[in-house]
XYZ file of C-alpha atoms in Angstrom:
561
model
C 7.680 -12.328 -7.300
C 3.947 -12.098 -8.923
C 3.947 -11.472 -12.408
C 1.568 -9.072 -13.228
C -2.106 -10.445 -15.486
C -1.993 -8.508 -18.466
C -4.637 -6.163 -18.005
C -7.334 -6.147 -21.006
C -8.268 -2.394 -20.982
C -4.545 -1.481 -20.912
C -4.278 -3.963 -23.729
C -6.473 -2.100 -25.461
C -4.888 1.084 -24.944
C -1.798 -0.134 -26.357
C -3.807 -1.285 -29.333
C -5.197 2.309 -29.836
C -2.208 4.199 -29.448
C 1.275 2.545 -30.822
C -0.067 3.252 -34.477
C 0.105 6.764 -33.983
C 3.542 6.174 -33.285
C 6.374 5.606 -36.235
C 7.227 2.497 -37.092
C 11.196 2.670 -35.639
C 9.753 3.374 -32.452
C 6.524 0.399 -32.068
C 9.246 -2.438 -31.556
C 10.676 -0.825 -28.459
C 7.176 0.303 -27.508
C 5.679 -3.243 -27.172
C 8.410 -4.841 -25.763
C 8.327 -2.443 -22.265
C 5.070 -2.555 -22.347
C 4.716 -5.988 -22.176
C 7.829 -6.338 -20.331
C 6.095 -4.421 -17.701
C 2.818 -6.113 -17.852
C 4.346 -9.853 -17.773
C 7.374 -9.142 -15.315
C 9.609 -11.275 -13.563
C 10.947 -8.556 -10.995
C 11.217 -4.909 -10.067
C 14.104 -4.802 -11.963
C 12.282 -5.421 -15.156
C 9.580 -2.556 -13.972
C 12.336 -0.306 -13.131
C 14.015 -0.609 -17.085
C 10.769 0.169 -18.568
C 9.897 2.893 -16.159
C 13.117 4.442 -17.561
C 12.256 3.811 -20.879
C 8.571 5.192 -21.158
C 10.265 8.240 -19.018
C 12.210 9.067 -21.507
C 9.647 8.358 -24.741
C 7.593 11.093 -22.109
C 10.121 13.821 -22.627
C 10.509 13.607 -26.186
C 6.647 13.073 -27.350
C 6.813 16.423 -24.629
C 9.333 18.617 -26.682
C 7.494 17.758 -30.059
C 4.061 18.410 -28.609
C 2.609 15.092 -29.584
C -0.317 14.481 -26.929
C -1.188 11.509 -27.857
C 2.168 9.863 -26.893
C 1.892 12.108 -23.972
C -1.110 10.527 -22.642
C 0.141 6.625 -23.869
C 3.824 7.515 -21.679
C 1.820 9.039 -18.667
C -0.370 5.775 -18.504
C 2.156 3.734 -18.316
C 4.417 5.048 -15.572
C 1.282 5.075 -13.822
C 0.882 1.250 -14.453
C 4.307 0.638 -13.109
C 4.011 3.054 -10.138
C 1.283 0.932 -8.984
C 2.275 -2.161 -9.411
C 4.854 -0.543 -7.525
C 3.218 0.782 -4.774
C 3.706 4.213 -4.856
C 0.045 4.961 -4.862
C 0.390 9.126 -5.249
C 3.004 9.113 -8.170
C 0.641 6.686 -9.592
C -2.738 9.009 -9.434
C -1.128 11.782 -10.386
C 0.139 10.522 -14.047
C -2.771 8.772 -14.587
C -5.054 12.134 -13.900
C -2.649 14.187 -15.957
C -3.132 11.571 -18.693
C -6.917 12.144 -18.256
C -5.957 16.350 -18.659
C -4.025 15.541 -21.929
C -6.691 13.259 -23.692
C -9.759 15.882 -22.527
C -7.720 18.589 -24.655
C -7.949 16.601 -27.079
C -10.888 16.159 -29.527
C -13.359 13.248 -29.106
C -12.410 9.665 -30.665
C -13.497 6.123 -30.242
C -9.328 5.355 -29.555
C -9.119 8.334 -26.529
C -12.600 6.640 -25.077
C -10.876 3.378 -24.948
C -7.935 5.402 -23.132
C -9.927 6.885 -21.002
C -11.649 3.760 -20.152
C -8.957 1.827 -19.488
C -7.461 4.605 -17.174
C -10.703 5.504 -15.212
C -10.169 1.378 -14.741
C -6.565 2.074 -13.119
C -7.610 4.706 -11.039
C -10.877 2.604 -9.528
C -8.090 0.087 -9.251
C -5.818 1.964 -7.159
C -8.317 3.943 -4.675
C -9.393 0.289 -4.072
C -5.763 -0.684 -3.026
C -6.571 2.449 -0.758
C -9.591 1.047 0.931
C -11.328 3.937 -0.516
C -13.654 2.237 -1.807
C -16.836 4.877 -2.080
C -14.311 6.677 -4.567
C -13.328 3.545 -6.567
C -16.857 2.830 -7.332
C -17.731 6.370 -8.602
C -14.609 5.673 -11.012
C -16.017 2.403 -12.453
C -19.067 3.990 -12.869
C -17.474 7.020 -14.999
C -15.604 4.439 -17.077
C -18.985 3.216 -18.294
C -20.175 6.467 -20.414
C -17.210 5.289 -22.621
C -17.525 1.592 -22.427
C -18.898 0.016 -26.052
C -17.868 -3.388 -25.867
C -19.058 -6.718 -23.890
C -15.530 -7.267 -22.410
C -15.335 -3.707 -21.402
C -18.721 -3.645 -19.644
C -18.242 -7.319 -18.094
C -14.491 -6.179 -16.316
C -16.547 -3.186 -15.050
C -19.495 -4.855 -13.858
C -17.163 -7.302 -12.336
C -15.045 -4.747 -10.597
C -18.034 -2.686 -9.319
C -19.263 -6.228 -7.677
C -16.057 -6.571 -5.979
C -16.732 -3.091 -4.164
C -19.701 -4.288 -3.085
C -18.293 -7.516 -1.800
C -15.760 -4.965 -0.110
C -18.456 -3.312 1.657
C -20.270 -6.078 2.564
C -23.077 -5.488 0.840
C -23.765 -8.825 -1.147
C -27.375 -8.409 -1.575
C -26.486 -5.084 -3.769
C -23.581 -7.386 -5.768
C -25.765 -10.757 -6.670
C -28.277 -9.031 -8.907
C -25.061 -6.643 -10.960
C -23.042 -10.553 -10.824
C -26.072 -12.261 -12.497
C -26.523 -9.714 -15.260
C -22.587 -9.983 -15.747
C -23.052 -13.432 -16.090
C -25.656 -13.102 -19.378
C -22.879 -11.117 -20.592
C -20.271 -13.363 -20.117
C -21.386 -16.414 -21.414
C -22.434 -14.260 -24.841
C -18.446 -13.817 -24.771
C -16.064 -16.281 -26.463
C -13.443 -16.332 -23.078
C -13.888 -19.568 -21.010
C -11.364 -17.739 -18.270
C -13.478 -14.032 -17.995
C -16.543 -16.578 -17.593
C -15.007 -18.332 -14.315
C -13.645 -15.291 -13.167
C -17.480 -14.085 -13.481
C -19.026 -17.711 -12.528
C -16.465 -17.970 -9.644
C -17.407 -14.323 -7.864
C -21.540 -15.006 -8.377
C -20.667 -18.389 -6.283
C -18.495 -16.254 -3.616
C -22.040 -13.774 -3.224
C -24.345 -16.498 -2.715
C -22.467 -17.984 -0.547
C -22.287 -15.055 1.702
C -25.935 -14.222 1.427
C -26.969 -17.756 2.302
C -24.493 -20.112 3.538
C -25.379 -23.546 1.532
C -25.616 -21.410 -2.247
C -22.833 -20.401 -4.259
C -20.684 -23.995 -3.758
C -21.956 -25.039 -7.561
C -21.171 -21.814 -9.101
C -17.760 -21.976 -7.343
C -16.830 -25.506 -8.157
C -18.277 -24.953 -11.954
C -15.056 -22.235 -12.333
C -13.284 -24.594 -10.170
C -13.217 -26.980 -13.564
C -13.103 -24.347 -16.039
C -9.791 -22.960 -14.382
C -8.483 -26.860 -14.234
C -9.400 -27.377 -17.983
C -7.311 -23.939 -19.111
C -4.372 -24.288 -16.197
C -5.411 -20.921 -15.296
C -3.093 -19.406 -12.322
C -6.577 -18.010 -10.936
C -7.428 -21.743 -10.162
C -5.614 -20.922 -6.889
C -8.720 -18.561 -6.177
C -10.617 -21.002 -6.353
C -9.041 -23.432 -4.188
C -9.270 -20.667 -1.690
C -12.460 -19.178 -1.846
C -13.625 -23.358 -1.151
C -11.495 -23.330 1.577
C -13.025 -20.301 3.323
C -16.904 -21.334 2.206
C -16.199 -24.738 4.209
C -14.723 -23.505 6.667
C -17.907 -20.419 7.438
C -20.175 -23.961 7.097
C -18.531 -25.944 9.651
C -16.638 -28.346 7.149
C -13.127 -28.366 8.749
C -11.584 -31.008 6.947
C -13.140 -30.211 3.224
C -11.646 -26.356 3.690
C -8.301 -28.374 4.980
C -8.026 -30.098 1.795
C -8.671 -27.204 -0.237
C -6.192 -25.003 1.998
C -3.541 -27.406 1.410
C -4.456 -27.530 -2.432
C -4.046 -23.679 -2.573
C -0.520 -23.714 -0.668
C 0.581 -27.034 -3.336
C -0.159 -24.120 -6.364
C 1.347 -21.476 -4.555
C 4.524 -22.963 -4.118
C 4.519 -24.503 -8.007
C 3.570 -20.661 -8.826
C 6.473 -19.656 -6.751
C 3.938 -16.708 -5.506
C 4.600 -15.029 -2.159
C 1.349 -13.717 -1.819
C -0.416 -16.817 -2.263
C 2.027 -18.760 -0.212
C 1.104 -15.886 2.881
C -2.764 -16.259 2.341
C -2.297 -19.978 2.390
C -0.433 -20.760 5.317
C -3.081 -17.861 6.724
C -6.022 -20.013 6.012
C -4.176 -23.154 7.308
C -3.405 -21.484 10.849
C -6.914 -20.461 10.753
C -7.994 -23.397 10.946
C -5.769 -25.179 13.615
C -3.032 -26.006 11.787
C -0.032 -24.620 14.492
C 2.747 -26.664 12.482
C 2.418 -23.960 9.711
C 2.745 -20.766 12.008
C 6.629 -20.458 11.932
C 6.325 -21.046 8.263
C 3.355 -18.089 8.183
C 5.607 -15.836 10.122
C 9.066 -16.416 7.953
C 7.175 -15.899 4.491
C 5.423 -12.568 6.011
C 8.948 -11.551 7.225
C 10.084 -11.849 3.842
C 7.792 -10.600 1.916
C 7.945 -7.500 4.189
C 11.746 -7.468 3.770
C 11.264 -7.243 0.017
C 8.636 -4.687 -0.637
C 11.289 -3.102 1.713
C 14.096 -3.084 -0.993
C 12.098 -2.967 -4.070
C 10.597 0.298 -2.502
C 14.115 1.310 -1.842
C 15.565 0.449 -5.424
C 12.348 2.531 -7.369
C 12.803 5.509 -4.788
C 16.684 5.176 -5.653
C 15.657 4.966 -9.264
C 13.682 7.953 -9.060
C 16.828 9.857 -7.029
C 18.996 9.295 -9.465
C 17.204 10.234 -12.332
C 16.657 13.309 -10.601
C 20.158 13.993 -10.447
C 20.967 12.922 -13.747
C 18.624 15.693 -15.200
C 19.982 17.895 -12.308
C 23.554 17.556 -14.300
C 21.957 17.781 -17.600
C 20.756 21.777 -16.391
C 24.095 21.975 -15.420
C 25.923 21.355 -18.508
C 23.505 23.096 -20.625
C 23.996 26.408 -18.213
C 27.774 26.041 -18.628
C 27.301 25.633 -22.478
C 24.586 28.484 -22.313
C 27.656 30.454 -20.372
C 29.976 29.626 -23.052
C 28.395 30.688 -25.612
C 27.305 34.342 -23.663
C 31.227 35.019 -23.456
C 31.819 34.101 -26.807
C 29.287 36.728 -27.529
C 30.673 39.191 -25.546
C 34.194 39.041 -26.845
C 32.878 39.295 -30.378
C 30.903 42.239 -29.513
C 33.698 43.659 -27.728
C 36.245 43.234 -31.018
C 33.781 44.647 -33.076
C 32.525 47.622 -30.921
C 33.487 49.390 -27.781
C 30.636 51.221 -28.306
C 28.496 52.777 -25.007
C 25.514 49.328 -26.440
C 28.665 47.001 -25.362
C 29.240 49.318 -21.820
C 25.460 48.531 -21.286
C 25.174 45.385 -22.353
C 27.933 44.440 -19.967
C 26.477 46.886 -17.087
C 22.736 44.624 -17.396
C 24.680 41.319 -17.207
C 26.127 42.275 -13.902
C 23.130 43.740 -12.799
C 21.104 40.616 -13.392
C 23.515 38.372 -12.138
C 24.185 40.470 -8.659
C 20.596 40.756 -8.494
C 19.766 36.840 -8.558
C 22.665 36.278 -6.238
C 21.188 39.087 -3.370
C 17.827 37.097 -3.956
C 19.168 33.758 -3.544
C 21.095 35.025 -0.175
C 18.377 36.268 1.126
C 15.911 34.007 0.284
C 18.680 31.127 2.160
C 18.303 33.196 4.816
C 14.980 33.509 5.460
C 14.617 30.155 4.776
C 17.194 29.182 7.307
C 15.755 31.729 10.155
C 12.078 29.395 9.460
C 13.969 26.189 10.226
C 16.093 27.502 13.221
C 12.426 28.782 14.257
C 11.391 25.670 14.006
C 14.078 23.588 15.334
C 14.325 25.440 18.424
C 10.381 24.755 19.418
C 10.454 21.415 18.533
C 13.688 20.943 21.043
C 11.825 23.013 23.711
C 9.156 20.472 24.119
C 10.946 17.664 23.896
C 13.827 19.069 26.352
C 10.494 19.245 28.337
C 9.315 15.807 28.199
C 12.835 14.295 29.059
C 13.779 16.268 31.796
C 10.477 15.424 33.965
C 10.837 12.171 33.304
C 13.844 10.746 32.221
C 16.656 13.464 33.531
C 15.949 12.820 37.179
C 16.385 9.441 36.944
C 19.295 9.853 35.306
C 21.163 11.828 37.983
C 19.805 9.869 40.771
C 22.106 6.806 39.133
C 24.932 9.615 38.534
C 24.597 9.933 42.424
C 24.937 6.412 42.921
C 27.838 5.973 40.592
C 29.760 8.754 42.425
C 29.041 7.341 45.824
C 29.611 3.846 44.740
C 26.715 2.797 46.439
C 25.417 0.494 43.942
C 26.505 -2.776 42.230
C 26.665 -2.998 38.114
C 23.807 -4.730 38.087
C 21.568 -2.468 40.170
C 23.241 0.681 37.742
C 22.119 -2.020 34.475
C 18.613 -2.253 36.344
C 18.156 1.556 36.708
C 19.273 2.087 33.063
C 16.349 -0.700 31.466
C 14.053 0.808 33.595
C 14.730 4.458 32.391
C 14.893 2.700 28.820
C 10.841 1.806 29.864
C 10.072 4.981 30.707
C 11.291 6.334 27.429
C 9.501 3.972 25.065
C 6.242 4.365 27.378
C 6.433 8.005 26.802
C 5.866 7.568 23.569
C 3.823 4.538 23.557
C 1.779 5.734 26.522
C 1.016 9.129 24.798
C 0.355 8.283 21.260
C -2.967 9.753 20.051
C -4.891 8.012 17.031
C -5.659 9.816 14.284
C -7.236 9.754 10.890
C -4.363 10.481 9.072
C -2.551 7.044 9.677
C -3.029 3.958 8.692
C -4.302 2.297 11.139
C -4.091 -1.392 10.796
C -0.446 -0.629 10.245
C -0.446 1.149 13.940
C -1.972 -2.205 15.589
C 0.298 -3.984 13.705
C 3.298 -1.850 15.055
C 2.205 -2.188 18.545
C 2.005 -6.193 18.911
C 5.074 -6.990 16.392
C 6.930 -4.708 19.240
C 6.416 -7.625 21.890
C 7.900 -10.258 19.671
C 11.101 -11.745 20.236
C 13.124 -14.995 19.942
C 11.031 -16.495 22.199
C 7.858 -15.350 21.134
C 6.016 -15.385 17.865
C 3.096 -12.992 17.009
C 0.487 -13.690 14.440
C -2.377 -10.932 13.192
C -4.946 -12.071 10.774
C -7.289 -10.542 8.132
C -5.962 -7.145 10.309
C -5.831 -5.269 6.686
C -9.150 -6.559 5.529
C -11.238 -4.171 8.144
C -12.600 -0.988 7.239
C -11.304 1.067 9.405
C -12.432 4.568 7.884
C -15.827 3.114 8.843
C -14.481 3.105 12.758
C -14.452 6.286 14.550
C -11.411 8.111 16.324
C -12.434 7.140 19.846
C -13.211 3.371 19.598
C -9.453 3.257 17.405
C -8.302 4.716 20.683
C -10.057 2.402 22.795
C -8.682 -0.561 20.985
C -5.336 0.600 20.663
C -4.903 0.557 24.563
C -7.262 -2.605 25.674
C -4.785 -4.440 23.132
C -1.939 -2.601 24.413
C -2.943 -3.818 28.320
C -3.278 -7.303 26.679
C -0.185 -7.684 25.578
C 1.562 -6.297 28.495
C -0.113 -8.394 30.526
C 0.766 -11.340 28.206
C 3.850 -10.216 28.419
C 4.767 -10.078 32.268
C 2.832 -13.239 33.618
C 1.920 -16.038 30.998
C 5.299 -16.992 29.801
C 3.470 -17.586 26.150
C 5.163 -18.186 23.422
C 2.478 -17.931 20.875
C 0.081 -15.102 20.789
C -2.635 -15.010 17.563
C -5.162 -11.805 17.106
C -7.291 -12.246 14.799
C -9.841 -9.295 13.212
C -13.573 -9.871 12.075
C -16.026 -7.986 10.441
C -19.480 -8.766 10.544
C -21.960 -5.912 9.844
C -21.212 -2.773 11.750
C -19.429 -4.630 14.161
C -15.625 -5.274 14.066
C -14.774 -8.241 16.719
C -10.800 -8.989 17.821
C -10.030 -11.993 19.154
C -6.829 -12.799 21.395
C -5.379 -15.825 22.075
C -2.184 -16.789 23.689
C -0.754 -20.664 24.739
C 1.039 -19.231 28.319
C 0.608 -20.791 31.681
C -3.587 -19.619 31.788
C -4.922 -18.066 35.064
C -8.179 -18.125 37.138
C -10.069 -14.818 35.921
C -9.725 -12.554 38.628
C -10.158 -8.789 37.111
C -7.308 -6.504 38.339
C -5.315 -3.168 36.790
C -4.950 -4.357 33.535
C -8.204 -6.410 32.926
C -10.263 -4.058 34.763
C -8.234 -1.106 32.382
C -9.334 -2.589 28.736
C -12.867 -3.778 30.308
C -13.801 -0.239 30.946
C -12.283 1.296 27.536
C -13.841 -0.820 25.706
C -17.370 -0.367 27.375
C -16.814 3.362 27.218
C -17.093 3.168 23.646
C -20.241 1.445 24.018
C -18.595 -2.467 23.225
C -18.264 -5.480 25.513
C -14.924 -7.494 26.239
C -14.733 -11.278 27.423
C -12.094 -13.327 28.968
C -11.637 -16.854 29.030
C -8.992 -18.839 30.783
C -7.974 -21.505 33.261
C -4.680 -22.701 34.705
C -2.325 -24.188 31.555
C -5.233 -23.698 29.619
C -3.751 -20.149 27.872
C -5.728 -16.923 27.792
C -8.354 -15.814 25.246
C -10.234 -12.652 24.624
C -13.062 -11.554 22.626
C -13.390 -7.489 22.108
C -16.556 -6.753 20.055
C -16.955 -2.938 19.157
């Protein structure tokens, strides 16, 4: 598992804060905090999680914002590195509500640097990256120090580079720079020197390599992690300047210090790069360490939301007891009232109690009630349309094998046959019907669709399908893509016997290009249903498709849109 960098402007906030808190307490507080900034595994996120939870009740019950603010940074730190994205946002904005309540300070500006910083961070996760760049910029009206300015300037650039706009990133890179080499930190300086190569590169092909092999050295001298960045971002400058073999080597080199690193992420980006470039004896290997490192996030997702559940109960049991004690002590009360008075203040005393608790418990009923009349509601529209939707399709079929079965007319395997086929039919209902929206992520949809061919004898491979932009591509052309790829790999799927299919996804400007491949038996182009189907969604969005093949040459496809 990646351990997490130690982030400088979170360093910083610990700085500022743990001397407002006693000294008993600073021991724990620096060991989860940099327990969860150095990490090993989730399990080591999870403990301080708990622990920084709990610090958040207390400094909450005494009214101590400052802790406040320190706890509510740090679960948001964790949630991130996490993944849970929302959690995340919303402690670090209520950390931002505690701190402006406050009055001003040079400490609470570093805070509020430093979160501003997490925030940019995390809408950039998002692909939001309009919104992270407003953030960076509103961490500046606090930022007083060289190291603070050069991590924003350097994350701002990275937006840019996001965005593709490279000519807006060189000139904010090269002022970094002057500020980075007045800084005593040989590492921030090929970070810097590293990302100013990257630019030039991408505004004119032949710059940028000196920059980029200049960090190259510093990160060999210091046995800097990041020097696998730099191995890659070589490997991807020869390879867009027709050096195959150079961006080999440093491919290879990355996927050596990946595996010494023992970092998943690298390892997937590595054997990426290497089946980018030809290398077809690393595409099982690309597909088992994606498989895994989807199975993981998996369970560490599961463990924190598990966390989180039972946590939730715990405090759940906590009400409890304290309502039973709280209960206790109200008929204690009562009896001692009632042995020193039977007085008419005891009669009403008792009448109220009653009153109150009848009352809650009519409220409660009928609130269930209501609540339960919504869902039937509910329930019973939902089933209508999909009782619908199966009967026109799938319910006829159905009793025209119960026919067959009751006449005998039919072998097993003709009953077996019926049954796949009305399997299909189901699947294509909702395959066949799904509707893009905005609301979905939709690299993960494409993704969805083509893992669905795979099987045992087929391997899939998508690459750079989460780099795009999608929020920059609208509704209709998502649509459009979603079925011409959809016709491409049914077609795969029913005549070229392939049993490797690649897709990769490439931004260039406006323009998003996809392009298919598959090793299967190859045809003559002769444009029928299917072809003829994705050629005239695509150009009804106003893009162009190509198709290349030949007998046992495969089948490729270029979609530009």
């Amino acid at each position: 598992m990646k351990k997490l960098k130690k982030s400088f402007l979170f360093f910083l906030l610990g700085i500022v804060v743990l001397p407002s808190f006693s000294q008993n307490n600073i021991d724990s507080l620096s060991y989860y905090s940099e327990l969860a900034q150095k990490y090993v595994n989730e399990s080591d996120l999870n403990k301080s999680y708990l622990f920084f939870d709990k610090y958040l009740k207390l400094a909450i019950e005494k009214e101590e914002k400052d802790k406040i603010a320190y706890c509510l940074s740090r679960k948001a730190s964790i949630e991130l590195n996490l993944g849970f994205y929302d959690d995340s946002e919303i402690n670090a904005i209520e950390a931002l509500k505690v701190i402006n309540e406050q009055e001003k300070s040079n400490y609470l500006d570093k805070i509020k640097i430093s979160l501003f910083n997490h925030l940019g961070i995390l809408y950039k996760k998002q692909e939001n990256l309009d919104k992270a760049f407003n953030l960076y910029k509103e961490a500046f009206r606090y930022a007083k120090t060289q190291s603070d300015s050069i991590i924003l300037f350097n994350n701002i650039s990275n937006v840019y580079k996001e965005k593709k706009e490279f000519n807006k990133a060189l000139p904010l890179l090269k002022k970094t720079y002057e500020k980075a080499i007045k800084v005593n930190d040989s590492l921030i300086l090929a970070m810097v020197v590293d990302n100013l190569g990257v630019v030039k590169s991408k505004i004119n092909k032949k710059d940028g390599l000196h920059e980029m092999l200049q960090a190259l050295e510093i990160r060999k001298k210091k046995e800097d992690p990041k020097l696998y960045t730099s191995y890659s971002h070589l490997s991807a400058y020869y390879k867009e300047n027709g050096e195959q073999l150079k961006a080999k080597v440093y491919a290879l080199k990355s996927l050596e210090l990946a595996k010494e690193l023992n970092n998943s992420s690298y390892l997937q980006n590595s054997l990426g790069l290497l089946v980018e470039l030809g290398s077809d004896t690393y595409s099982k290997e690309y597909k088992k360490i994606t498989d895994s490192i989807n199975s993981v996030t998996q369970n560490n997702t599961n463990k924190f939301a598990l966390l989180k559940y039972d946590k939730i109960e715990e405090e759940k049991r906590a009400r409890e007891s304290e309502l039973k004690a709280r209960e206790s002590e109200l008929k204690a009360r009562e009896k001692e009232l009632e042995a020193e008075s039977k007085s008419k203040k005891l009669l009403s005393y008792q009448f109220l109690v009653v009153f109150v608790a009848s009352s809650s418990l009519v409220g409660y009923f009928f609130y269930r009630e209501k609540n339960k009349k919504k869902v039937v509601e509910n329930v019973i529209q939902t089933e209508g349309r999909i009782s619908k939707t199966v009967h026109d399709v799938i319910a006829n079929d159905i009793y025209q094998i119960m026919v067959k079965l009751q006449g005998q007319k039919s072998s097993t395997t003709e009953i077996l046959d019926d049954l796949d086929m009305i399997y299909h039919k189901a699947r294509d209902i909702s395959r066949n019907n799904y509707v893009i929206d905005d609301t979905i992520d939709f690299a993960e949809i494409l993704q969805d669709l083509v893992s669905s061919y795979q099987n045992k004898n087929l391997t899939v491979i998508t690459n750079h399908i989460h780099t795009i932009n999608w929020q920059s591509v609208n509704i209709h052309k998502k649509n459009m893509v979603y079925r011409a790829l959809k016709e491409l790999m049914t077609n795969m799927n029913k005549y070229s016997r392939a049993s490797l299919v690649t897709i990769a996804f490439e931004e260039k400007g406006n323009k998003v290009s996809i392009i298919y491949k598959d090793n299967g038996v190859g045809c003559t182009i002769v444009k029928r249903n299917g072809l003829v189907n994705a050629e005239n969604r695509i150009k009804s969005v106003g893009g162009h498709i190509i198709f290349e093949s030949a007998p046992n040459k495969g089948f490729k496809c270029k979609i530009t849109i």
